PDB file of C-alpha atoms in Angstrom:
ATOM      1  CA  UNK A  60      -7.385 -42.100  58.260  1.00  0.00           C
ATOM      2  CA  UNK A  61      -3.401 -42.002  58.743  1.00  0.00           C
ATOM      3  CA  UNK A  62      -1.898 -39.047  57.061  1.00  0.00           C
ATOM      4  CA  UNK A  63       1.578 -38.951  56.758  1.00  0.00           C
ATOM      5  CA  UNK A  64       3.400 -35.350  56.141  1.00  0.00           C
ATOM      6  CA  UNK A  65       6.791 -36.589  54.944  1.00  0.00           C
ATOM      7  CA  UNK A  66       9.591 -35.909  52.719  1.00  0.00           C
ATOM      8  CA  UNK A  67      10.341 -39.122  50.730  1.00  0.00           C
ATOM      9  CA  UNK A  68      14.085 -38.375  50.740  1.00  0.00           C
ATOM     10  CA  UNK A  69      14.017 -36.997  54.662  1.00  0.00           C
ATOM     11  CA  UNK A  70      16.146 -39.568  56.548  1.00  0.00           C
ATOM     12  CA  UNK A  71      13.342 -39.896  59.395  1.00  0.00           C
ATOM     13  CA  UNK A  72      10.795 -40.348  57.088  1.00  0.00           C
ATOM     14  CA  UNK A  73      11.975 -43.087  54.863  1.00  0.00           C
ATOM     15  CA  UNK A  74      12.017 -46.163  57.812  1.00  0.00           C
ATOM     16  CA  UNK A  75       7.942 -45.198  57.998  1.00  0.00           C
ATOM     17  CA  UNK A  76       7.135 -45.117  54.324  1.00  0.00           C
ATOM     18  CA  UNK A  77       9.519 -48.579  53.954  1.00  0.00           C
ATOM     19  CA  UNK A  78       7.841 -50.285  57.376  1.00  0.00           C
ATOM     20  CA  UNK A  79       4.246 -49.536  55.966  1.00  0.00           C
ATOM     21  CA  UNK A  80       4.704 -50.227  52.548  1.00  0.00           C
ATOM     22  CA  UNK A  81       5.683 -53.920  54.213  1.00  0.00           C
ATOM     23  CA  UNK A  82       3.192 -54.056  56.951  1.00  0.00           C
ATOM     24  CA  UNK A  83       0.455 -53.260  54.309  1.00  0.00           C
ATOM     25  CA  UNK A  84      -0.676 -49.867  56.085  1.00  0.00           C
ATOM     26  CA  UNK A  85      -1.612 -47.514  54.015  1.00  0.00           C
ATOM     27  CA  UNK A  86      -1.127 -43.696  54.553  1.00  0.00           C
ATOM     28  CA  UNK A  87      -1.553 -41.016  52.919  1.00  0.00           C
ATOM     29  CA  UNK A  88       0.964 -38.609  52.155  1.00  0.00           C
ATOM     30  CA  UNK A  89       1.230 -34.808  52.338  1.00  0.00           C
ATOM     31  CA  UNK A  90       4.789 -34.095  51.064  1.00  0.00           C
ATOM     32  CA  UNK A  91       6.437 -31.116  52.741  1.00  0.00           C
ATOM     33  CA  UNK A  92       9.421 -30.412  50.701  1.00  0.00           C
ATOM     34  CA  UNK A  93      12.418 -29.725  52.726  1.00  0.00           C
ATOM     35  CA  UNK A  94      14.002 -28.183  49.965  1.00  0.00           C
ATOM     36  CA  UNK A  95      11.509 -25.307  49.654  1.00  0.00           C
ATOM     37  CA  UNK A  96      12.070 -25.072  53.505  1.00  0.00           C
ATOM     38  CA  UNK A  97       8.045 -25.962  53.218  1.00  0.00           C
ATOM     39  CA  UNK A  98       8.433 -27.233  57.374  1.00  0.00           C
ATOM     40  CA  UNK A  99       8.890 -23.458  57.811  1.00  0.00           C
ATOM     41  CA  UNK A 100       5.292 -22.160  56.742  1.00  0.00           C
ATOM     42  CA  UNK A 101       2.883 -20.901  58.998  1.00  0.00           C
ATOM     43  CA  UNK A 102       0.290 -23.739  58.246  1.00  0.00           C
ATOM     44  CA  UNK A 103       2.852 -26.851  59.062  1.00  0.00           C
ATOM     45  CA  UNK A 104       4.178 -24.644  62.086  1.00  0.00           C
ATOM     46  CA  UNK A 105       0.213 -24.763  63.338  1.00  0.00           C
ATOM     47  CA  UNK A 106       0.615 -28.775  63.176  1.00  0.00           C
ATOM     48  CA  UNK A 107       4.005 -28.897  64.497  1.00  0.00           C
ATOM     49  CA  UNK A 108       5.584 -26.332  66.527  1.00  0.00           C
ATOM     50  CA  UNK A 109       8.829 -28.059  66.074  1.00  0.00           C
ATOM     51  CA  UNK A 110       8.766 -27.337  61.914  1.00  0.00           C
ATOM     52  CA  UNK A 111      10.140 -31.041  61.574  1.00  0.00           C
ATOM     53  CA  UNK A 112       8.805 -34.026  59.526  1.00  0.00           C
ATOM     54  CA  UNK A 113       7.486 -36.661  60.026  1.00  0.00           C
ATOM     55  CA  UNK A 114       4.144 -36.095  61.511  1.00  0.00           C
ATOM     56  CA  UNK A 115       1.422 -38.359  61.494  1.00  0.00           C
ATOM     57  CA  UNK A 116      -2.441 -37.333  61.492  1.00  0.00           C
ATOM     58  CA  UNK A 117      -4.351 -40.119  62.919  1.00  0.00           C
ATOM     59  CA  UNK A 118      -8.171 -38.650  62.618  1.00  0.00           C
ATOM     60  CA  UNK A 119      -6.925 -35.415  64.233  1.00  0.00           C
ATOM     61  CA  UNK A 120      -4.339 -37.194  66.642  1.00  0.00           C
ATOM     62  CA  UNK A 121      -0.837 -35.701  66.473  1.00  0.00           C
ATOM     63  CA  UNK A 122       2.351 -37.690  66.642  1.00  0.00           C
ATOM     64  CA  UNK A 123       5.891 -36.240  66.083  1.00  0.00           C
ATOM     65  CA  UNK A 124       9.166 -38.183  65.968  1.00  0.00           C
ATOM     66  CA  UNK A 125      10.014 -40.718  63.708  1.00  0.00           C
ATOM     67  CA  UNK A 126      10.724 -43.594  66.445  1.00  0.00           C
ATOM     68  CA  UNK A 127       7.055 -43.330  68.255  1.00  0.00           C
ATOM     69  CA  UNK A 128       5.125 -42.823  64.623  1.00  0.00           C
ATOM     70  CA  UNK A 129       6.885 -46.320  63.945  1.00  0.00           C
ATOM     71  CA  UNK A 130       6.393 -48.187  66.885  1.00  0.00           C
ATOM     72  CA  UNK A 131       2.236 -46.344  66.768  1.00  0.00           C
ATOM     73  CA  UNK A 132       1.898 -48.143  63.411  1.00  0.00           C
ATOM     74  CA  UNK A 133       3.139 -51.241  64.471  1.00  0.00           C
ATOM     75  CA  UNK A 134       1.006 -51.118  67.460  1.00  0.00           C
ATOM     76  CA  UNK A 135      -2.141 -50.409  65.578  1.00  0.00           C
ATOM     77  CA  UNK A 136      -1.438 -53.065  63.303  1.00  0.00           C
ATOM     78  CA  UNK A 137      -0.207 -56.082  65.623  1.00  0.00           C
ATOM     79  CA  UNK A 138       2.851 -55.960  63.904  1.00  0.00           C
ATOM     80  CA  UNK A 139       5.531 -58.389  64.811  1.00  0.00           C
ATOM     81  CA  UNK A 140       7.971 -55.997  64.022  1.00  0.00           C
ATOM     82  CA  UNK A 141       7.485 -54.409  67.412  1.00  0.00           C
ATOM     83  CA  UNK A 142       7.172 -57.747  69.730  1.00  0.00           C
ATOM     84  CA  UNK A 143       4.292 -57.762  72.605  1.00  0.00           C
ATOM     85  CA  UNK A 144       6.907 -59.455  74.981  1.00  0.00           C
ATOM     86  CA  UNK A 145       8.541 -57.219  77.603  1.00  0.00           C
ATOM     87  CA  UNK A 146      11.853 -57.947  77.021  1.00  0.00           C
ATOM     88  CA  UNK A 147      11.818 -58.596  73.215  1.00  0.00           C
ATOM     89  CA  UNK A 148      10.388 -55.072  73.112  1.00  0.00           C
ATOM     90  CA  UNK A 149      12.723 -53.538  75.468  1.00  0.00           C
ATOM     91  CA  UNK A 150      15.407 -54.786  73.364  1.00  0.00           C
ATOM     92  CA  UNK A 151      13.789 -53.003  70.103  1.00  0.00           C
ATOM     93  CA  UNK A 152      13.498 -49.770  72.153  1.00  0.00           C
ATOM     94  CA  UNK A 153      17.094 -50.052  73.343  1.00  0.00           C
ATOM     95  CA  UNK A 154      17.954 -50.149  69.472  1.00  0.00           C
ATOM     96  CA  UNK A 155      16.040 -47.711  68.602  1.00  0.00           C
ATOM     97  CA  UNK A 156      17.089 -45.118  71.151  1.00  0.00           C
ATOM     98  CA  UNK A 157      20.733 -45.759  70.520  1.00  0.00           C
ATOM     99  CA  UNK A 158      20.208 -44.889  66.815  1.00  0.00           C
ATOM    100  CA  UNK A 159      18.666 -41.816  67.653  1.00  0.00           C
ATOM    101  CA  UNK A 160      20.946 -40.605  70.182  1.00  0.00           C
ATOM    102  CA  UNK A 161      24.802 -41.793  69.590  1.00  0.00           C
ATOM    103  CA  UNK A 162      24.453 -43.125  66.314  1.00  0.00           C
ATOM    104  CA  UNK A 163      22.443 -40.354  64.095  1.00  0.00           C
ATOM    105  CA  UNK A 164      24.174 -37.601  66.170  1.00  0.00           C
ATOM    106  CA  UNK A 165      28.028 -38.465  65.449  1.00  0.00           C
ATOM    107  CA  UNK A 166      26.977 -39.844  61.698  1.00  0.00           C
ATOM    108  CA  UNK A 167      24.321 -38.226  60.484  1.00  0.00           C
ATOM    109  CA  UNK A 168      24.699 -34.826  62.153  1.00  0.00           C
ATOM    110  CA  UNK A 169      28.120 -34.994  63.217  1.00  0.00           C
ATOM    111  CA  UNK A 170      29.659 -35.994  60.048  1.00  0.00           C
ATOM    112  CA  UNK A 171      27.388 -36.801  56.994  1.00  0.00           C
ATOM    113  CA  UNK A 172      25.662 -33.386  57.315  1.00  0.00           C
ATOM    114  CA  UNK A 173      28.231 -30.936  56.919  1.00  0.00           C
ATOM    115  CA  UNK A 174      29.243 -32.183  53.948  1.00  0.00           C
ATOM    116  CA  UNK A 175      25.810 -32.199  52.411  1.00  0.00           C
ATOM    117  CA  UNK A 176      23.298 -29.633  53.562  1.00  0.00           C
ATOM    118  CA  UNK A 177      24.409 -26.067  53.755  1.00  0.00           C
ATOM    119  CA  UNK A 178      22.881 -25.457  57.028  1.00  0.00           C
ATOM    120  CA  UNK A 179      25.255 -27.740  58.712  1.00  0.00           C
ATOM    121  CA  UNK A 180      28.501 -26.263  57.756  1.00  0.00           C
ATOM    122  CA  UNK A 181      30.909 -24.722  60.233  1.00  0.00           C
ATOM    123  CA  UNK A 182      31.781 -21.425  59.208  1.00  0.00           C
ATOM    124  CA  UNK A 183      35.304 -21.408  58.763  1.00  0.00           C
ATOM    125  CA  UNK A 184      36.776 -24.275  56.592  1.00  0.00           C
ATOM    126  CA  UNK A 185      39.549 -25.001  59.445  1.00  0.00           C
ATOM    127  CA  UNK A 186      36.041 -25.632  62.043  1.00  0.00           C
ATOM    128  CA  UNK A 187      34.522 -27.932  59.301  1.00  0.00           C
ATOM    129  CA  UNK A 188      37.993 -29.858  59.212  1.00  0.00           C
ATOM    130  CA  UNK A 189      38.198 -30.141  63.200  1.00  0.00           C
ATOM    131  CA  UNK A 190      34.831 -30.871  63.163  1.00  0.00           C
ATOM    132  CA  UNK A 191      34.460 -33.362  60.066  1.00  0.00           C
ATOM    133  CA  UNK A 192      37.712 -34.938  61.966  1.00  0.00           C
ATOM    134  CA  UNK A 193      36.015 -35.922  65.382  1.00  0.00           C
ATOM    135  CA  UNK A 194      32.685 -36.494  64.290  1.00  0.00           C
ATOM    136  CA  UNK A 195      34.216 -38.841  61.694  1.00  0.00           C
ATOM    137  CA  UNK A 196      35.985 -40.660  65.643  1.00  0.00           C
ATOM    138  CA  UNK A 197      32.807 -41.032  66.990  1.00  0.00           C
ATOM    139  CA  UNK A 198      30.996 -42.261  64.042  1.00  0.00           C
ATOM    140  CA  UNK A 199      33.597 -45.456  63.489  1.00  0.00           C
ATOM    141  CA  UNK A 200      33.267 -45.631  67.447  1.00  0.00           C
ATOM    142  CA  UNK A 201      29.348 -46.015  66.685  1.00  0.00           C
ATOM    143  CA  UNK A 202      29.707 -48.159  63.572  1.00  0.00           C
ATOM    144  CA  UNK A 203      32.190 -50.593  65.902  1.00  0.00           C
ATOM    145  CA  UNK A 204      29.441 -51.221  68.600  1.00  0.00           C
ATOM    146  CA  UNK A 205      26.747 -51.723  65.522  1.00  0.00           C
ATOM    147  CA  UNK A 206      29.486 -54.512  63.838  1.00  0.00           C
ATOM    148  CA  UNK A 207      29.732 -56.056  67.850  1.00  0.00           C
ATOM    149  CA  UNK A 208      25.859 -56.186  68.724  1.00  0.00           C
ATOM    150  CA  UNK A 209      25.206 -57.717  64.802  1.00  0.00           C
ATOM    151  CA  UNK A 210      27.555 -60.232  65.774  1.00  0.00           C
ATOM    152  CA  UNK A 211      26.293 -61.322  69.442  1.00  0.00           C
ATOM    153  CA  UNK A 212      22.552 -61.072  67.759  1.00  0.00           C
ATOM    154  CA  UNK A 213      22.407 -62.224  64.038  1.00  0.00           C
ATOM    155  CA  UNK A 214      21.001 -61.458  61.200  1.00  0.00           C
ATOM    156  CA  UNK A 215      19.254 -58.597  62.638  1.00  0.00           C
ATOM    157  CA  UNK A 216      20.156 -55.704  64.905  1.00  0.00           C
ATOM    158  CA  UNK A 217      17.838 -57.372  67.623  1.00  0.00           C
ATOM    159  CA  UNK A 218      17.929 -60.954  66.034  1.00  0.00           C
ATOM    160  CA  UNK A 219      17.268 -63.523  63.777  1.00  0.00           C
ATOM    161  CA  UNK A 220      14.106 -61.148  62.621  1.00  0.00           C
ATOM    162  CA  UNK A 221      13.087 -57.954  61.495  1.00  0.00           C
ATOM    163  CA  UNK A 222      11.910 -55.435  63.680  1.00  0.00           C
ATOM    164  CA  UNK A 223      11.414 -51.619  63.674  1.00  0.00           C
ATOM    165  CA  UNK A 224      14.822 -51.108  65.247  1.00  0.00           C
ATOM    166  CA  UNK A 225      16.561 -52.271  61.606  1.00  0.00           C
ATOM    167  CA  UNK A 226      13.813 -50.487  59.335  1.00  0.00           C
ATOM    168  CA  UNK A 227      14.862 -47.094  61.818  1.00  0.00           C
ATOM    169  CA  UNK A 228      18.638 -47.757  61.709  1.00  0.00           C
ATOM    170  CA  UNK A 229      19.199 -48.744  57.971  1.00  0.00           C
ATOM    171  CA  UNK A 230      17.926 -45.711  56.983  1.00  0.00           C
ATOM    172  CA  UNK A 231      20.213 -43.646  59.040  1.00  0.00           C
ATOM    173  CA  UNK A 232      23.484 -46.086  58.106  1.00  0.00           C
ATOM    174  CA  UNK A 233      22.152 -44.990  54.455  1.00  0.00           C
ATOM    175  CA  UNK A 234      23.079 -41.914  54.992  1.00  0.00           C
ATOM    176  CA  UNK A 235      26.737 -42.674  54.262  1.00  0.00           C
ATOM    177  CA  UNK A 236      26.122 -43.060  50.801  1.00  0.00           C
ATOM    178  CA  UNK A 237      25.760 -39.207  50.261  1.00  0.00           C
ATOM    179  CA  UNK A 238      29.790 -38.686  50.906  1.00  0.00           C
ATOM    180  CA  UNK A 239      30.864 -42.557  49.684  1.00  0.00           C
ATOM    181  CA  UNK A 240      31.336 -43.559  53.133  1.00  0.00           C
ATOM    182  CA  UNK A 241      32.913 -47.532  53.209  1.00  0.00           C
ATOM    183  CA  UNK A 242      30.924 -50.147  55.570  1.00  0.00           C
ATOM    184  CA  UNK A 243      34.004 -52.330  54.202  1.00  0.00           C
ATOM    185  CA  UNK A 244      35.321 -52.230  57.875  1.00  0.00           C
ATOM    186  CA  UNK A 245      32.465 -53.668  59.773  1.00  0.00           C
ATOM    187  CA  UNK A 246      31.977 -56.782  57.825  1.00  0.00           C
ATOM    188  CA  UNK A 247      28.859 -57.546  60.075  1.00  0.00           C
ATOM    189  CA  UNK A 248      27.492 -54.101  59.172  1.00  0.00           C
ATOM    190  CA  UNK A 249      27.574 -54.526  55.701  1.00  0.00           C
ATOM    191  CA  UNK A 250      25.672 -57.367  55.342  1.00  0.00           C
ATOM    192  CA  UNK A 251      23.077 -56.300  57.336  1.00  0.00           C
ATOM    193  CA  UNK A 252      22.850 -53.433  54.797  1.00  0.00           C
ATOM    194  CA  UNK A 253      22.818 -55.636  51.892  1.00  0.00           C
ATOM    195  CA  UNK A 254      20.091 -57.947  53.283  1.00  0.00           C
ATOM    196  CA  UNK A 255      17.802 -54.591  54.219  1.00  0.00           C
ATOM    197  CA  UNK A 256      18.414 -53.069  50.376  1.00  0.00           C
ATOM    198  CA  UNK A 257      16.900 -56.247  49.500  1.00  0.00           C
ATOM    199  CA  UNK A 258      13.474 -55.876  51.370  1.00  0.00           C
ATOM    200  CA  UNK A 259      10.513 -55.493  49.388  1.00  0.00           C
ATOM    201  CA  UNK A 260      10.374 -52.026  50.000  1.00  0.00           C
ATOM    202  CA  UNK A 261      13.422 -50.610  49.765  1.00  0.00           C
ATOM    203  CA  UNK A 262      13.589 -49.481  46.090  1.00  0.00           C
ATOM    204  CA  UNK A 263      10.154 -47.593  46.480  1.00  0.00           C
ATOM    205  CA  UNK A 264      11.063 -46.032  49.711  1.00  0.00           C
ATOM    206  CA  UNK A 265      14.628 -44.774  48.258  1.00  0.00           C
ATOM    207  CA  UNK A 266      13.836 -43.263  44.861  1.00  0.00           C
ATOM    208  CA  UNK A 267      14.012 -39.957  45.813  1.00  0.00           C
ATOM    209  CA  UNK A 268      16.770 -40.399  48.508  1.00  0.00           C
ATOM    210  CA  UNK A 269      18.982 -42.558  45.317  1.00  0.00           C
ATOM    211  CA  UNK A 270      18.383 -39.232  43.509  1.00  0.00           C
ATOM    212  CA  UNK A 271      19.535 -37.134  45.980  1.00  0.00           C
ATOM    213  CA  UNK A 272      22.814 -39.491  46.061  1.00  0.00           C
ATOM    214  CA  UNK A 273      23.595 -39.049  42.115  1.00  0.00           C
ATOM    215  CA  UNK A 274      23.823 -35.214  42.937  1.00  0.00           C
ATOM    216  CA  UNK A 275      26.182 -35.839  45.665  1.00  0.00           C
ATOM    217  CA  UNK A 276      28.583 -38.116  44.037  1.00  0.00           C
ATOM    218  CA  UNK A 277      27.780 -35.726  40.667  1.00  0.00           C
ATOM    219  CA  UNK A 278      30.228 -33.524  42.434  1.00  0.00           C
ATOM    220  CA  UNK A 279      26.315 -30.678  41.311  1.00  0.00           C
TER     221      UNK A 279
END
């Protein structure tokens, strides 16, 4: 059995609930609201030390991260998503890990959070300007190298197909929708976008993430 403890509208564990719902793996959730700080209790502390979602629960195996649950699925489901070939898998790590690092830290962290989540805001409003400022620096620095390797690859981040490293990354590029952040200036960027809010998945997987965008924009 793969059990899933998730938040549908975390940004770590949407990618897994969209790549499943395509592969055809089925999981079954435990939701652990991060609203009611339910990551915090005792009982999911016992399960992850870390108080972070995702975590999977394969028949009493324990994965964290959001990267190696993916690329575990895929595995244990021959999924070409995650290529056998050395190189063609390299490439998908390489993708991955840059999301993760540079990418989520200057946008999603850096930049999208502060604005959003109370936890993330700099305690003077002069910090959350200097901060908002260079985050917002890095985070078109980030978005220029995604427009340049769309362009020298294709339709995909690592090619002409999907693999997990655009299922990981749209989800974090997503994230700009919370504070009406324009793709308008990477071109390459936002097509990519468009053709991944047009998988199969993609409505299911975003419900609750589209909701939490309304409240943003709401001004709530």
């Amino acid at each position: 059995m793969l059990r899933l403890y998730m938040d549908p509208i975390s940004t770590t564990c949407r990618p897994i609930l969209m790549f499943a719902e395509e592969a055809g793996i089925t999981l079954e959730p435990v939701l652990i609201s991060l609203m009611n700080n339910e990551q915090m209790s005792a009982d999911f502390i016992a399960i992850n030390p870390a108080h972070a979602i995702p975590v999977l629960d394969h028949d009493g195996f324990i994965l964290t991260e959001s990267s190696t649950i993916l690329k575990y699925l895929a595995d244990l489901h021959g999924s070409p998503a995650y290529p056998a070939d050395i190189k063609a898998r390299a490439r998908v790590n390489e993708a991955m890990d840059w999301f993760n690092t540079g990418f989520y830290g200057a946008f999603g962290r850096g930049y999208v959070y502060p604005q959003v989540i109370d936890f993330f805001i700099w305690p003077t409003p002069e910090q959350q300007e200097a901060a908002l400022e260079r985050a917002l620096m890095l985070a078109k620095d980030r978005f220029a190298q995604l427009e340049g390797r769309l362009a020298l690859n294709g339709r995909f981040v690592c090619g002409e197909t999907i693999t997990l490293a655009d299922y990981f990354g749209a989800c974090l590029v997503s994230l700009g929708e919370l504070v009406g952040f324009s793709l308008a200036p990477w071109p390459n960027v936002q097509a990519w976008m468009a053709r991944m809010q047009t998988r199969p998945a993609w409505g299911n997987t975003h419900a609750a993430f589209n909701g939490w965008v309304a409240h943003c924009r709401s001004g709530n």
